Coordinates of C-alpha atoms in Angstrom, one line a residue:
M1 CA -104.9 -106.7 161.6
K2 CA -104.8 -104.8 158.3
R3 CA -103.7 -101.6 160.0
F4 CA -100.9 -103.4 161.9
T5 CA -99.6 -104.8 158.6
I6 CA -99.6 -101.4 156.9
F7 CA -97.9 -99.8 159.9
S8 CA -95.3 -102.5 160.1
A9 CA -94.6 -102.2 156.4
L10 CA -94.3 -98.4 156.8
V11 CA -91.9 -98.7 159.7
L12 CA -89.8 -101.2 157.7
V13 CA -89.5 -98.9 154.7
V14 CA -88.6 -95.9 156.8
S15 CA -85.9 -97.9 158.6
L16 CA -84.4 -99.2 155.4
M17 CA -84.3 -95.7 153.9
S18 CA -82.5 -94.3 157.0
M19 CA -79.9 -97.1 156.8
A20 CA -78.8 -96.2 153.3
Q21 CA -76.0 -93.7 153.6
K22 CA -74.0 -91.7 151.1
P23 CA -70.4 -92.8 150.6
G24 CA -67.9 -90.2 151.8
F25 CA -64.7 -89.3 150.1
F26 CA -61.9 -87.3 151.8
V27 CA -59.3 -85.8 149.5
K28 CA -55.9 -84.9 151.0
C29 CA -52.7 -83.7 149.3
T30 CA -50.1 -85.5 151.5
E31 CA -47.1 -84.4 149.5
A32 CA -46.3 -81.3 147.5
L33 CA -42.6 -80.8 146.9
G34 CA -41.5 -77.7 145.1
D35 CA -42.5 -74.0 145.3
T36 CA -45.1 -74.1 142.5
A37 CA -46.5 -77.5 143.5
A38 CA -47.0 -76.2 147.1
K39 CA -48.8 -73.1 145.7
Y40 CA -51.4 -75.2 143.8
T41 CA -52.1 -77.8 146.5
M42 CA -55.5 -76.5 147.4
N43 CA -56.5 -76.2 143.8
F44 CA -55.3 -79.8 143.2
E45 CA -57.6 -81.0 146.0
R46 CA -60.5 -78.9 144.8
L47 CA -60.2 -80.1 141.2
V48 CA -60.0 -83.8 142.2
G49 CA -62.9 -83.3 144.7
N50 CA -65.1 -81.7 142.0
Q51 CA -64.3 -84.5 139.5
I52 CA -65.2 -87.1 142.1
S53 CA -68.5 -85.4 142.9
E54 CA -69.4 -85.2 139.2
A55 CA -68.6 -88.9 138.7
F56 CA -70.4 -90.0 141.9
H57 CA -73.4 -87.8 142.3
C58 CA -74.6 -89.6 145.5
A59 CA -71.3 -89.2 147.3
T60 CA -70.2 -86.5 149.7
V61 CA -66.7 -85.1 149.1
N62 CA -64.6 -83.1 151.5
T63 CA -61.1 -81.9 151.2
Q64 CA -58.4 -81.0 153.7
S65 CA -58.5 -77.4 152.6
S66 CA -62.2 -77.1 153.0
L67 CA -62.0 -78.6 156.5
N68 CA -59.2 -76.1 157.4
A69 CA -61.3 -73.2 156.0
R70 CA -64.4 -74.3 158.0
L71 CA -62.4 -74.6 161.2
A72 CA -60.8 -71.2 160.7
W73 CA -64.3 -69.6 160.0
E74 CA -65.7 -71.3 163.1
K75 CA -62.8 -70.1 165.2
D76 CA -63.4 -66.5 164.1
Y77 CA -67.2 -66.8 164.6
Q78 CA -66.7 -68.1 168.1
M79 CA -64.2 -65.3 168.9
M80 CA -66.8 -62.7 167.8
G81 CA -69.3 -64.2 170.3
G82 CA -71.2 -66.6 168.0
E83 CA -72.8 -69.6 169.6
S84 CA -73.2 -72.2 166.8
E85 CA -72.3 -75.8 167.3
L86 CA -69.8 -77.1 164.7
N87 CA -70.4 -80.6 163.6
V88 CA -66.9 -81.7 162.6
C89 CA -68.0 -85.3 162.2
Q90 CA -69.7 -84.5 158.9
Y91 CA -66.4 -83.3 157.5
L92 CA -64.5 -86.3 158.8
K93 CA -66.8 -88.9 157.4
C94 CA -64.6 -91.0 155.2
D95 CA -65.4 -94.3 153.4
Y96 CA -62.7 -93.6 150.7
L97 CA -59.5 -91.7 151.3
V98 CA -57.9 -90.1 148.2
T99 CA -54.3 -89.1 148.7
L100 CA -52.5 -86.9 146.2
H101 CA -48.8 -86.4 145.6
M102 CA -47.3 -83.6 143.5
I103 CA -43.5 -83.4 143.0
E104 CA -41.6 -80.9 140.9
A105 CA -38.6 -82.8 139.6
N106 CA -37.1 -79.7 137.8
S107 CA -38.4 -76.5 136.1
S108 CA -40.5 -78.4 133.6
L109 CA -41.0 -82.0 134.9
L110 CA -43.9 -82.7 137.2
N111 CA -44.7 -86.1 138.9
V112 CA -48.4 -86.4 139.9
S113 CA -49.9 -89.4 141.6
A114 CA -53.2 -90.3 143.3
T115 CA -54.3 -93.3 145.4
C116 CA -57.8 -94.2 146.4
I117 CA -58.0 -96.3 149.6
N118 CA -61.1 -98.0 151.1
F119 CA -60.7 -96.5 154.5
R120 CA -62.8 -99.1 156.3
K121 CA -61.1 -102.2 154.8
K122 CA -57.6 -100.6 154.6
E123 CA -57.0 -101.6 151.0
V124 CA -55.9 -99.7 148.0
L125 CA -58.6 -99.6 145.3
A126 CA -56.9 -97.7 142.6
E127 CA -53.6 -95.9 141.9
A128 CA -52.6 -93.5 139.1
Y129 CA -49.1 -92.0 138.4
K130 CA -48.1 -89.7 135.6
V131 CA -44.9 -87.8 134.7
F132 CA -45.7 -84.6 132.8
N133 CA -43.4 -82.3 130.9
T134 CA -45.3 -79.1 131.4
S135 CA -44.9 -75.4 132.1
M136 CA -45.2 -74.7 135.8
N137 CA -48.4 -72.6 135.7
Y138 CA -52.0 -73.3 136.7
A139 CA -53.0 -74.6 133.3
G140 CA -50.2 -77.2 133.3
F141 CA -51.1 -78.3 136.8
A142 CA -54.9 -78.4 136.0
S143 CA -54.3 -80.6 132.9
A144 CA -52.0 -82.9 134.9
C145 CA -54.5 -83.2 137.7
T146 CA -57.4 -83.9 135.3
E147 CA -55.5 -86.6 133.5
V148 CA -54.4 -88.4 136.7
N149 CA -57.9 -88.2 138.1
S150 CA -59.5 -89.6 135.0
E151 CA -57.0 -92.5 135.1
L152 CA -57.8 -93.0 138.8

Protein backbone atom coordinates (compact mmCIF):
# COMPACT_ATOMS: atom_id res chain seq x y z
CA MET A 1 0.00 0.00 0.00
CA LYS A 2 2.88 2.30 0.81
CA ARG A 3 4.42 1.75 -2.64
CA PHE A 4 1.13 2.49 -4.35
CA THR A 5 0.81 5.79 -2.45
CA ILE A 6 4.36 6.84 -3.33
CA PHE A 7 3.86 5.85 -6.96
CA SER A 8 0.56 7.78 -7.14
CA ALA A 9 2.17 10.87 -5.61
CA LEU A 10 5.03 10.66 -8.09
CA VAL A 11 2.66 10.35 -11.05
CA LEU A 12 0.64 13.32 -9.77
CA VAL A 13 3.74 15.51 -9.41
CA VAL A 14 5.01 14.62 -12.89
CA SER A 15 1.62 15.30 -14.47
CA LEU A 16 1.32 18.67 -12.72
CA MET A 17 4.82 19.65 -13.85
CA SER A 18 4.07 18.75 -17.46
CA MET A 19 0.89 20.83 -17.46
CA ALA A 20 2.72 24.06 -16.56
CA GLN A 21 3.65 25.78 -19.80
CA LYS A 22 5.64 28.86 -20.57
CA PRO A 23 3.58 31.79 -21.82
CA GLY A 24 4.36 32.65 -25.42
CA PHE A 25 4.71 36.14 -26.89
CA PHE A 26 4.62 36.81 -30.63
CA VAL A 27 5.89 40.23 -31.72
CA LYS A 28 4.81 41.58 -35.10
CA CYS A 29 5.28 44.99 -36.65
CA THR A 30 1.98 45.44 -38.49
CA GLU A 31 2.58 48.94 -39.78
CA ALA A 32 5.76 50.77 -40.75
CA LEU A 33 5.11 53.82 -42.90
CA GLY A 34 8.05 55.77 -44.24
CA ASP A 35 11.34 54.73 -45.76
CA THR A 36 13.38 54.88 -42.57
CA ALA A 37 10.66 53.25 -40.45
CA ALA A 38 10.40 50.34 -42.89
CA LYS A 39 14.18 49.94 -42.80
CA TYR A 40 14.23 49.49 -39.00
CA THR A 41 11.16 47.22 -38.70
CA MET A 42 13.11 44.04 -37.89
CA ASN A 43 15.23 45.89 -35.34
CA PHE A 44 12.06 47.26 -33.71
CA GLU A 45 10.67 43.74 -33.36
CA ARG A 46 13.97 42.41 -32.03
CA LEU A 47 14.36 45.22 -29.46
CA VAL A 48 10.84 44.74 -28.14
CA GLY A 49 11.28 40.95 -28.10
CA ASN A 50 14.54 41.22 -26.13
CA GLN A 51 12.97 43.58 -23.61
CA ILE A 52 9.99 41.25 -23.14
CA SER A 53 12.26 38.24 -22.60
CA GLU A 54 14.29 40.22 -20.03
CA ALA A 55 11.14 41.27 -18.19
CA PHE A 56 9.54 37.80 -18.30
CA HIS A 57 12.33 35.22 -17.99
CA CYS A 58 9.96 32.27 -18.12
CA ALA A 59 8.28 33.35 -21.38
CA THR A 60 9.14 32.36 -24.93
CA VAL A 61 9.34 35.23 -27.39
CA ASN A 62 9.20 34.93 -31.18
CA THR A 63 9.05 37.65 -33.79
CA GLN A 64 7.77 37.76 -37.33
CA SER A 65 11.28 38.39 -38.64
CA SER A 66 12.72 35.39 -36.75
CA LEU A 67 9.95 33.19 -38.15
CA ASN A 68 10.66 34.45 -41.68
CA ALA A 69 14.38 33.81 -41.23
CA ARG A 70 13.76 30.28 -39.92
CA LEU A 71 11.45 29.45 -42.84
CA ALA A 72 13.99 30.80 -45.37
CA TRP A 73 16.76 28.76 -43.75
CA GLU A 74 14.60 25.64 -43.76
CA LYS A 75 13.73 26.15 -47.43
CA ASP A 76 17.41 26.43 -48.38
CA TYR A 77 18.27 23.40 -46.25
CA GLN A 78 15.55 21.31 -47.89
CA MET A 79 16.66 22.40 -51.38
CA MET A 80 20.21 21.24 -50.61
CA GLY A 81 18.89 17.80 -49.71
CA GLY A 82 18.55 18.10 -45.94
CA GLU A 83 15.91 16.01 -44.27
CA SER A 84 15.08 17.69 -41.00
CA GLU A 85 11.56 18.20 -39.81
CA LEU A 86 10.59 21.80 -39.14
CA ASN A 87 8.35 22.31 -36.16
CA VAL A 88 6.59 25.56 -37.04
CA CYS A 89 4.19 25.13 -34.14
CA GLN A 90 6.82 26.22 -31.62
CA TYR A 91 7.22 29.51 -33.53
CA LEU A 92 3.47 30.09 -33.75
CA LYS A 93 2.71 29.47 -30.06
CA CYS A 94 1.07 32.67 -28.97
CA ASP A 95 -0.61 33.51 -25.69
CA TYR A 96 0.08 37.22 -26.07
CA LEU A 97 0.33 39.08 -29.37
CA VAL A 98 2.31 42.31 -29.37
CA THR A 99 1.60 44.50 -32.41
CA LEU A 100 3.86 47.40 -33.24
CA HIS A 101 3.23 50.46 -35.38
CA MET A 102 5.83 52.95 -36.54
CA ILE A 103 4.88 55.94 -38.69
CA GLU A 104 7.11 58.74 -39.94
CA ALA A 105 5.00 61.90 -39.99
CA ASN A 106 7.77 64.03 -41.49
CA SER A 107 11.57 64.20 -41.50
CA SER A 108 11.85 64.53 -37.71
CA LEU A 109 8.50 63.39 -36.28
CA LEU A 110 7.95 59.71 -35.44
CA ASN A 111 4.76 58.08 -34.10
CA VAL A 112 5.38 54.80 -32.30
CA SER A 113 2.70 52.63 -30.72
CA ALA A 114 2.47 49.13 -29.29
CA THR A 115 -0.47 46.99 -28.22
CA CYS A 116 -0.40 43.81 -26.14
CA ILE A 117 -3.36 41.49 -26.76
CA ASN A 118 -4.32 38.36 -24.84
CA PHE A 119 -4.67 36.16 -27.90
CA ARG A 120 -6.83 33.51 -26.25
CA LYS A 121 -9.37 35.90 -24.72
CA LYS A 122 -9.18 38.45 -27.57
CA GLU A 123 -8.81 41.41 -25.23
CA VAL A 124 -6.34 44.29 -25.17
CA LEU A 125 -4.17 44.19 -22.06
CA ALA A 126 -2.02 47.27 -22.60
CA GLU A 127 -1.42 50.05 -25.11
CA ALA A 128 1.35 52.59 -25.45
CA TYR A 129 1.61 55.51 -27.86
CA LYS A 130 4.31 58.14 -28.16
CA VAL A 131 5.18 60.91 -30.58
CA PHE A 132 8.89 61.59 -30.84
CA ASN A 133 10.75 64.51 -32.29
CA THR A 134 13.89 62.65 -33.24
CA SER A 135 16.55 62.32 -35.86
CA MET A 136 15.71 59.51 -38.25
CA ASN A 137 18.64 57.25 -37.42
CA TYR A 138 19.01 53.98 -35.53
CA ALA A 139 19.71 55.65 -32.18
CA GLY A 140 16.52 57.71 -32.43
CA PHE A 141 14.45 54.67 -33.33
CA ALA A 142 16.02 52.56 -30.58
CA SER A 143 15.30 55.16 -27.89
CA ALA A 144 11.72 55.55 -29.14
CA CYS A 145 11.19 51.77 -29.10
CA THR A 146 12.70 51.43 -25.63
CA GLU A 147 10.50 54.18 -24.22
CA VAL A 148 7.30 52.79 -25.76
CA ASN A 149 8.13 49.26 -24.57
CA SER A 150 8.83 50.41 -21.02
CA GLU A 151 5.46 52.19 -21.00
CA LEU A 152 3.76 49.07 -22.35
